[in-house]
mmCIF file of C-alpha atoms in Angstrom:
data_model
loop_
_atom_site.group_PDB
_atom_site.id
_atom_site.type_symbol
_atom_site.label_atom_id
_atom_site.label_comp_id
_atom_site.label_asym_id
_atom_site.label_seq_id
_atom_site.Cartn_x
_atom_site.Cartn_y
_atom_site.Cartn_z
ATOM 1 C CA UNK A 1 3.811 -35.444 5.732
ATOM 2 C CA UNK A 2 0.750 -35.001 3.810
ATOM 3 C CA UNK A 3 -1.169 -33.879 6.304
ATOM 4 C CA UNK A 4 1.810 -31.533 7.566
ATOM 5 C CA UNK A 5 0.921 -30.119 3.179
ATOM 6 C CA UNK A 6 -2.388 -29.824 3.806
ATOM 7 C CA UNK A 7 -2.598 -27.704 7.063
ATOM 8 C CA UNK A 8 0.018 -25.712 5.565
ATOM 9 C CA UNK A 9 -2.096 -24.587 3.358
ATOM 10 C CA UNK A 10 -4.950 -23.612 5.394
ATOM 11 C CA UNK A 11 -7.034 -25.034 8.116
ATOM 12 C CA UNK A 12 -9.974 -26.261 5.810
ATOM 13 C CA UNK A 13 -7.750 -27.826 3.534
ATOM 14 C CA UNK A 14 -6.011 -29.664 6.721
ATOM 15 C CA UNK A 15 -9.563 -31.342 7.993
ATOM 16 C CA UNK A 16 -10.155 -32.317 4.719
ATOM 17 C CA UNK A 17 -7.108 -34.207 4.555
ATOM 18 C CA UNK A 18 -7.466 -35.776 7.631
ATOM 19 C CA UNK A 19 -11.084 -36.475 6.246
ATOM 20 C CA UNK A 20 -10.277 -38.095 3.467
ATOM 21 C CA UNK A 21 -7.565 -40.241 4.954
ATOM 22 C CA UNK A 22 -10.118 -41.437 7.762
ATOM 23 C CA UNK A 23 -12.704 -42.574 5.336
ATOM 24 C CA UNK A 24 -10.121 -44.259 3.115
ATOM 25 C CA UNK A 25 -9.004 -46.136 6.204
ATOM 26 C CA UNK A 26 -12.320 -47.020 7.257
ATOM 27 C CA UNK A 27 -13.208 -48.528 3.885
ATOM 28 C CA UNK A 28 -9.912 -50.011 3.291
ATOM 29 C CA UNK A 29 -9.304 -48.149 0.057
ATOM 30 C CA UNK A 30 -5.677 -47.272 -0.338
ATOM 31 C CA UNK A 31 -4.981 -44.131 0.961
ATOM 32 C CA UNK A 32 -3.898 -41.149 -1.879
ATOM 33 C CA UNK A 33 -1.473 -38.766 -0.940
ATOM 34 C CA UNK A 34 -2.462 -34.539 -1.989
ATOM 35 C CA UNK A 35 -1.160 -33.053 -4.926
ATOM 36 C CA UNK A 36 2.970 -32.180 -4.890
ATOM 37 C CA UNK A 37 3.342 -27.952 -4.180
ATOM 38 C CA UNK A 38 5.265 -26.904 -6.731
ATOM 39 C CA UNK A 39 6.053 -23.695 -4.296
ATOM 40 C CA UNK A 40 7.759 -26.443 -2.195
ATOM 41 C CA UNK A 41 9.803 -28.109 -4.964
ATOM 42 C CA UNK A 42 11.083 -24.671 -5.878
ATOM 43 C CA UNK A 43 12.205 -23.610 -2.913
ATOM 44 C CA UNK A 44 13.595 -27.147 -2.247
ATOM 45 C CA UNK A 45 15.981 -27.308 -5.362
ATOM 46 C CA UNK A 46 17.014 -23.318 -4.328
ATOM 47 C CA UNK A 47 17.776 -24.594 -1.073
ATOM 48 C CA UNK A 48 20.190 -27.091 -2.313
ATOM 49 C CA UNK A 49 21.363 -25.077 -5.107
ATOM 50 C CA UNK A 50 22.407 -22.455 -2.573
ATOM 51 C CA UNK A 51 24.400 -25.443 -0.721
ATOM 52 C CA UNK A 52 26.044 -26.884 -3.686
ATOM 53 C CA UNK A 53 27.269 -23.570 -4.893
ATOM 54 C CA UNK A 54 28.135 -23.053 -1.046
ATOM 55 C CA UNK A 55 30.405 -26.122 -1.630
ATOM 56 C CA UNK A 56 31.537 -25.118 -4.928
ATOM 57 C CA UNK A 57 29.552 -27.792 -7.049
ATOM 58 C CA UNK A 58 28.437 -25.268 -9.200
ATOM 59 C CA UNK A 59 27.091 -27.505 -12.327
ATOM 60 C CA UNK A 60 24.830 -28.721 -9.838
ATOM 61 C CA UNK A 61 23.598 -25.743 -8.437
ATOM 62 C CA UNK A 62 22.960 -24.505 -12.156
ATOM 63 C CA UNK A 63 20.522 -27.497 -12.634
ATOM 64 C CA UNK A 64 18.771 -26.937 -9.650
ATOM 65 C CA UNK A 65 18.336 -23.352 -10.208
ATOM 66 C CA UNK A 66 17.175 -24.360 -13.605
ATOM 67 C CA UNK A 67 14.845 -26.866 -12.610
ATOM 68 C CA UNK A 68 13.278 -23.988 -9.765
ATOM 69 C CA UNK A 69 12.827 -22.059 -12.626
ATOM 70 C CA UNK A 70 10.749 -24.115 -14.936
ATOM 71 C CA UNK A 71 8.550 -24.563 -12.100
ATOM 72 C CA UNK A 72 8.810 -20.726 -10.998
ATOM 73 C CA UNK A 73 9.897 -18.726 -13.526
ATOM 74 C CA UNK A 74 9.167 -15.936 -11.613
ATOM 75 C CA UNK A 75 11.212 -16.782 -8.037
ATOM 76 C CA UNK A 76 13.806 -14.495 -7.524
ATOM 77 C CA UNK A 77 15.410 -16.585 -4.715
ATOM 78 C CA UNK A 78 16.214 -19.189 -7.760
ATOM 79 C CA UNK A 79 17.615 -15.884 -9.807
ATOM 80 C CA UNK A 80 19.352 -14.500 -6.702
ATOM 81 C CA UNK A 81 21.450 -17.846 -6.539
ATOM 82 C CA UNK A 82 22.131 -18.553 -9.954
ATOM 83 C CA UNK A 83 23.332 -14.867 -10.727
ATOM 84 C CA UNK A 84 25.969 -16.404 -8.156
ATOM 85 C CA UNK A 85 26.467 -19.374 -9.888
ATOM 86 C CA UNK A 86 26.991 -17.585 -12.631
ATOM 87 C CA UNK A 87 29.253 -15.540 -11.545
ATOM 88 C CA UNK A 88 30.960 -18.252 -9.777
ATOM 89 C CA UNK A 89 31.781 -19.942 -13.193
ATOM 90 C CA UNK A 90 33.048 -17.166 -15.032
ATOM 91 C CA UNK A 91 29.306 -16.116 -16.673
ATOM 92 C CA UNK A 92 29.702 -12.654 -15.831
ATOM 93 C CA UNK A 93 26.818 -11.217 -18.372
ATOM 94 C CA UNK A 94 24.823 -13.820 -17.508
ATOM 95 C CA UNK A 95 24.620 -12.598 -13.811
ATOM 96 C CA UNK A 96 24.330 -9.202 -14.324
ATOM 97 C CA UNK A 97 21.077 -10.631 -16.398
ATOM 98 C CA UNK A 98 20.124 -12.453 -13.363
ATOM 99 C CA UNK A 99 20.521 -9.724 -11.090
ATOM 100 C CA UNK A 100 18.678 -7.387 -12.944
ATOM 101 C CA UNK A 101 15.644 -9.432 -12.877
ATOM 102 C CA UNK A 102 15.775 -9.961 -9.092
ATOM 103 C CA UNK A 103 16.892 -5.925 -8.789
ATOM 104 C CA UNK A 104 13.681 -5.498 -10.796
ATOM 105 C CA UNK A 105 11.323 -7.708 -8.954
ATOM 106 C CA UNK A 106 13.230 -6.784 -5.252
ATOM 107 C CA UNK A 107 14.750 -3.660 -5.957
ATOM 108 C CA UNK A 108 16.234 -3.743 -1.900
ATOM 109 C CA UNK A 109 18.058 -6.965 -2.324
ATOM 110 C CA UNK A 110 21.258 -6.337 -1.299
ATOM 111 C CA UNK A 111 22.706 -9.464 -2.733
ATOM 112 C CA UNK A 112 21.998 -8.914 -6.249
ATOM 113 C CA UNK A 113 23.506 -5.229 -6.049
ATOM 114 C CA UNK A 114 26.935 -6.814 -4.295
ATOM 115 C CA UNK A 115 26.836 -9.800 -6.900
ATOM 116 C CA UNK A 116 26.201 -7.580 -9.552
ATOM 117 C CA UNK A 117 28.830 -5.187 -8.747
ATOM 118 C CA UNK A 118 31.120 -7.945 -8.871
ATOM 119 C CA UNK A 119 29.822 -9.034 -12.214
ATOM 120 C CA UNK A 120 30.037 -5.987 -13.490
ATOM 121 C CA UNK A 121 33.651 -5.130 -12.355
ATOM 122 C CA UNK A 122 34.968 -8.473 -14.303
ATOM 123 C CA UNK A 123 33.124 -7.078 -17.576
ATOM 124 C CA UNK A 124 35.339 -3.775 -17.177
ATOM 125 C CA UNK A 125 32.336 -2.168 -16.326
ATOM 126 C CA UNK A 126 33.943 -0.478 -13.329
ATOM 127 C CA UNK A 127 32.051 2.419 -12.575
ATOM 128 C CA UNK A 128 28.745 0.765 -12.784
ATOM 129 C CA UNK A 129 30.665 -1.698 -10.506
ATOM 130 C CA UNK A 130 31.090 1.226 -8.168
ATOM 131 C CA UNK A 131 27.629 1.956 -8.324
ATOM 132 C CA UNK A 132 26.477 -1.959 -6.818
ATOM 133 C CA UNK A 133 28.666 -1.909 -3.838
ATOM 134 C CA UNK A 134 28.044 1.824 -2.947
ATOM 135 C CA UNK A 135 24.111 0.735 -2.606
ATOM 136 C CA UNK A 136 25.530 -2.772 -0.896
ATOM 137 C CA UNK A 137 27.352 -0.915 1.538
ATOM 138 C CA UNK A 138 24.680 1.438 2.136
ATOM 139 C CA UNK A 139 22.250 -0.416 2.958
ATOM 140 C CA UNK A 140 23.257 -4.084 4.076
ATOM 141 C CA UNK A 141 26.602 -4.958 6.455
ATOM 142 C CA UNK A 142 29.517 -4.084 4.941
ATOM 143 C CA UNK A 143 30.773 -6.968 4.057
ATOM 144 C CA UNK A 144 34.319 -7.808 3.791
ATOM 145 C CA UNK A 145 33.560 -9.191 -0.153
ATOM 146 C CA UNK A 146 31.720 -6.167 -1.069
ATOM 147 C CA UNK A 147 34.343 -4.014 0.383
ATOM 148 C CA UNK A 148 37.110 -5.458 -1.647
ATOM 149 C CA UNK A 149 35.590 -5.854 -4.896
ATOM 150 C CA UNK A 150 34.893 -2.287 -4.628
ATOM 151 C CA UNK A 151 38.011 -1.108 -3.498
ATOM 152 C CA UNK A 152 39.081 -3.081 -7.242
ATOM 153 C CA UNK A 153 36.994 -0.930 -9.123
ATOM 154 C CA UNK A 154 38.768 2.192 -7.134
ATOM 155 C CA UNK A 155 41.744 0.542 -8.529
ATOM 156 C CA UNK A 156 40.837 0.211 -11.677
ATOM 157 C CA UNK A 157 39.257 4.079 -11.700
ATOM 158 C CA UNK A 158 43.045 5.096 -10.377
ATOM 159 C CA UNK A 159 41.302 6.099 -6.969
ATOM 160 C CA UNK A 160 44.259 4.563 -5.231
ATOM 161 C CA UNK A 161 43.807 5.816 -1.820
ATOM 162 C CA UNK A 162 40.302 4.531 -1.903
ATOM 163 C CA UNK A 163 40.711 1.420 -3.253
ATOM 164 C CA UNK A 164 43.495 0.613 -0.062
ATOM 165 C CA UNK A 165 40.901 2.513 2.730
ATOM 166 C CA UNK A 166 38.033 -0.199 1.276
ATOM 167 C CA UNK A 167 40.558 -2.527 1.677
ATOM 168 C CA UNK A 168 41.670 -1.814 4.958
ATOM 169 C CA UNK A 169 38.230 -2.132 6.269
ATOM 170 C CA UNK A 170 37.465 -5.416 4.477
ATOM 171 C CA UNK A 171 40.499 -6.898 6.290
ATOM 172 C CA UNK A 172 39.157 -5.129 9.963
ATOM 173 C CA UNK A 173 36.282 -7.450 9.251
ATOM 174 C CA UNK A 174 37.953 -10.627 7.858
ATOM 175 C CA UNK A 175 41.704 -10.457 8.524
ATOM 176 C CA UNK A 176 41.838 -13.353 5.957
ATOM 177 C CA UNK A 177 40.326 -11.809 3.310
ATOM 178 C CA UNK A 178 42.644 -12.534 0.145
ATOM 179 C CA UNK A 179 41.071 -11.040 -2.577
ATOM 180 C CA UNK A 180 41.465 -7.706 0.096
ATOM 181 C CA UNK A 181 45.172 -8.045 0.886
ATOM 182 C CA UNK A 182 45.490 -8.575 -3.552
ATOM 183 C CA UNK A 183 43.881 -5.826 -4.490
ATOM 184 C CA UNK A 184 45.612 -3.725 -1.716
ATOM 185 C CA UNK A 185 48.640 -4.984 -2.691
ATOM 186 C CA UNK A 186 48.530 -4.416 -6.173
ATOM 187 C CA UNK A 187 47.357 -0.517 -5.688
ATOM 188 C CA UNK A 188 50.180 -0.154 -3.185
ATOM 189 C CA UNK A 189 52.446 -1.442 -6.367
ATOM 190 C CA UNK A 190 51.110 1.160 -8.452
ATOM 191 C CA UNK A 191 51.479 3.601 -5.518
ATOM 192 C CA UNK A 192 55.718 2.198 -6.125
ATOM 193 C CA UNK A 193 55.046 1.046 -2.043
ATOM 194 C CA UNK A 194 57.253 -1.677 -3.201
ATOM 195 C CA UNK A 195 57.855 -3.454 0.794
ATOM 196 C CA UNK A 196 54.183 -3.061 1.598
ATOM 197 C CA UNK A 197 53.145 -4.330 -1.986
ATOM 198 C CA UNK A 198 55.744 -7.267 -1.420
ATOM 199 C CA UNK A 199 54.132 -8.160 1.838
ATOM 200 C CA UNK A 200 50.797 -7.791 0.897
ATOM 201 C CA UNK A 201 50.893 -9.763 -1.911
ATOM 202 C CA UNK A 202 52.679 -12.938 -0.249
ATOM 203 C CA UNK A 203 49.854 -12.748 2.154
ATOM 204 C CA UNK A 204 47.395 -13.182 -0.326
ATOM 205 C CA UNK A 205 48.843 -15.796 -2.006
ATOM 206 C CA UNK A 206 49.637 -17.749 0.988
ATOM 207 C CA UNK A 207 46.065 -17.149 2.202
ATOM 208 C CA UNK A 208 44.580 -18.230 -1.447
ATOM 209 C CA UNK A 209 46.247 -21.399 -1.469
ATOM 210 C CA UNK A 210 45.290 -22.316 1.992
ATOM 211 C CA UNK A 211 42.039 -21.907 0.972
ATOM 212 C CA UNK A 212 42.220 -24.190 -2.478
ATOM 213 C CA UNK A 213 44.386 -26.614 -0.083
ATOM 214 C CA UNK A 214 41.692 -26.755 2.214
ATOM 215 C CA UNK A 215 39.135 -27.034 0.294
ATOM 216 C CA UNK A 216 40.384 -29.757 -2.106
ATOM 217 C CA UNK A 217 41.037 -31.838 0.948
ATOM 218 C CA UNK A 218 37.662 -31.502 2.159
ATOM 219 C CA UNK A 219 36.051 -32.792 -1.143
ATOM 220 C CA UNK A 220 34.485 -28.922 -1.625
ATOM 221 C CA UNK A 221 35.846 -28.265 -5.085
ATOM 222 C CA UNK A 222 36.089 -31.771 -7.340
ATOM 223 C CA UNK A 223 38.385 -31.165 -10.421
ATOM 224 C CA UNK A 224 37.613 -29.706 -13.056
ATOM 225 C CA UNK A 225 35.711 -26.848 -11.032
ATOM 226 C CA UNK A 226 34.962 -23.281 -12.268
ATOM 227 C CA UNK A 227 35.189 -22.612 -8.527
ATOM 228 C CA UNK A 228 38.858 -23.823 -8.472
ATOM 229 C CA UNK A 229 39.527 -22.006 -12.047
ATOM 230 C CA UNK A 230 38.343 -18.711 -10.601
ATOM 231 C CA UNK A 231 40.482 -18.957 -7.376
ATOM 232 C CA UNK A 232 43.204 -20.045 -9.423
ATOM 233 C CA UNK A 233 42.911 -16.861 -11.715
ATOM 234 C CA UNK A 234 43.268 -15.251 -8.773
ATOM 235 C CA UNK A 235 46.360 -16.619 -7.290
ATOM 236 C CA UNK A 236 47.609 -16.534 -10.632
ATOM 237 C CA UNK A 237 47.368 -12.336 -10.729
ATOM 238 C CA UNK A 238 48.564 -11.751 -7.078
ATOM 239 C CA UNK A 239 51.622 -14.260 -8.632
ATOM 240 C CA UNK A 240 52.668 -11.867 -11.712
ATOM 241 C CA UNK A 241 51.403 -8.822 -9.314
ATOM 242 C CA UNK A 242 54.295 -10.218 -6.773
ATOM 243 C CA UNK A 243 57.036 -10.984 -9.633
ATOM 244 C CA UNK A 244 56.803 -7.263 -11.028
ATOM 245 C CA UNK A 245 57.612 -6.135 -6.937
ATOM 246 C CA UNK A 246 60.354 -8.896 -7.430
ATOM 247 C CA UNK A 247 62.206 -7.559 -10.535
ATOM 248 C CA UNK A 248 61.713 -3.860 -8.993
ATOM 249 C CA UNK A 249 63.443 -4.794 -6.165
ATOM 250 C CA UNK A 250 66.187 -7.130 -8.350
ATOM 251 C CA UNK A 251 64.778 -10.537 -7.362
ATOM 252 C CA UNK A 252 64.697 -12.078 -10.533
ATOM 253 C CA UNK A 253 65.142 -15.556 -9.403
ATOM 254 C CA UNK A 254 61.972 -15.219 -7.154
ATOM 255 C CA UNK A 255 60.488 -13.051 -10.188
ATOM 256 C CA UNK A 256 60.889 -16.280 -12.485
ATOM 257 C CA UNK A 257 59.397 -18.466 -10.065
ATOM 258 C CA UNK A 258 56.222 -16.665 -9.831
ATOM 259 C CA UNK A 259 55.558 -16.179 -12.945
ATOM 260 C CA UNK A 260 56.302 -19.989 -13.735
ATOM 261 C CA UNK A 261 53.628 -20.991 -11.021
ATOM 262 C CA UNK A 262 51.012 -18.637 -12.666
ATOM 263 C CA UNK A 263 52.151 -19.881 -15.970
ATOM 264 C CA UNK A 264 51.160 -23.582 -14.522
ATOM 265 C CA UNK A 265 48.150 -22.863 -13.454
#
């Protein structure tokens, strides 16, 4: 492994490794291993940052990131991920912070425009919002994600139509995409598309807690998680979103239950 650190570096630096390791054999001194990269650290604790927050351990990712940083405090990977992270746990100024920094050293990263736009959009900040995922969408894949968090901001702009085309084509490219079916489901409810909003909305909530199901069971999100608390925010708005299509349609028993389930969460 140390030699592996030395020829990285460069060819020179390998032979003197090997050098040095030969003559310390030879003369039975014990043999000293090269000086730790910090490059390699860093991107070591971004690595696994990335997979904790990947698995929703997001405290964990935080330290990493945090720890990347104090040995890079210029790596905009480290940034890139803990804008996420931050986002993640409900730090929404904090990642449009993060973002900027990585939109300033890597203006084309696609990434911090979508998380951004996201960040942005929970902040109210909805046309700025609009903004991120235009330049996402333009120039990386249009990603299911992006697509629904900006058909929100349509929403919350009153671009109605808009918000349920982005949504449409979020759910061409992940038919499971929950945060997609919400959203359309709560501009069809403004659109008084009462049946569609109805079925939209059960979808989403069905989908969302399959998803917190799933991933409890597998050990992804330990309690207390800010990755549970932001799914369950969600489920918790497509619940009250659903109850108001319940009382328009005169199904106040089903209205009552849905809003006690949000009220539990």
């Amino acid at each position: 492994a140390a030699l592996r650190a030395g020829a990285e570096a460069s060819p020179s630096a390998a032979f003197v490794v090997a050098l040095r390791a030969r003559v310390a054999l030879e003369s039975g001194e014990p043999l000293q291993a090269p000086p730790r990269s910090l490059e390699s650290d860093s991107l070591a604790l971004v690595v696994r940052a990335e997979a904790y927050l990947r698995v929703g351990l997001l405290e964990k990712a935080l330290q990493d990131c945090e720890q990347a940083l104090s040995l890079d405090p210029e790596g905009a990977q480290a940034l890139m991920v803990r804008g996420e992270v931050h986002l993640r746990m409900g730090h929404f100024a904090e990642a449009v912070q993060d973002c900027d920094l990585v939109v300033d050293r890597e203006p084309s990263c696609v990434s911090a425009h979508a998380v951004r736009g996201e960040a942005r959009l929970r902040l109210g900040r909805a046309e700025e919002a609009l903004m991120d995922c235009d330049w996402a969408l333009a120039h990386g894949r249009r990603a299911a994600a992006v697509l629904a968090v900006r058909g929100e901001a349509h929403r919350h702009l009153g671009s109605l139509r808009e918000a349920i085309c982005d949504c449409e084509e979020a759910l061409r490219e992940n038919a499971a995409c929950a945060e997609a079916l919400g959203v359309r489901g709560q501009a069809r409810l403004d659109l008084g598309d009462m049946e569609a909003a109805l079925a939209d909305l059960s979808r989403a909530i069905e989908v969302g807690r399959s998803h917190i199901a799933g991933a409890a069971t597998a050990g992804m999100l330990p309690a207390p998680s800010s990755s549970t608390a932001t799914s369950l925010t969600f489920l918790a708005r497509w619940l009250v979103a659903r109850a108001e299509v319940q009382v328009t349609l005169h199904n106040y028993a089903e209205a009552i239950q849905d809003c006690s389930e949000a009220l539990s969460l």
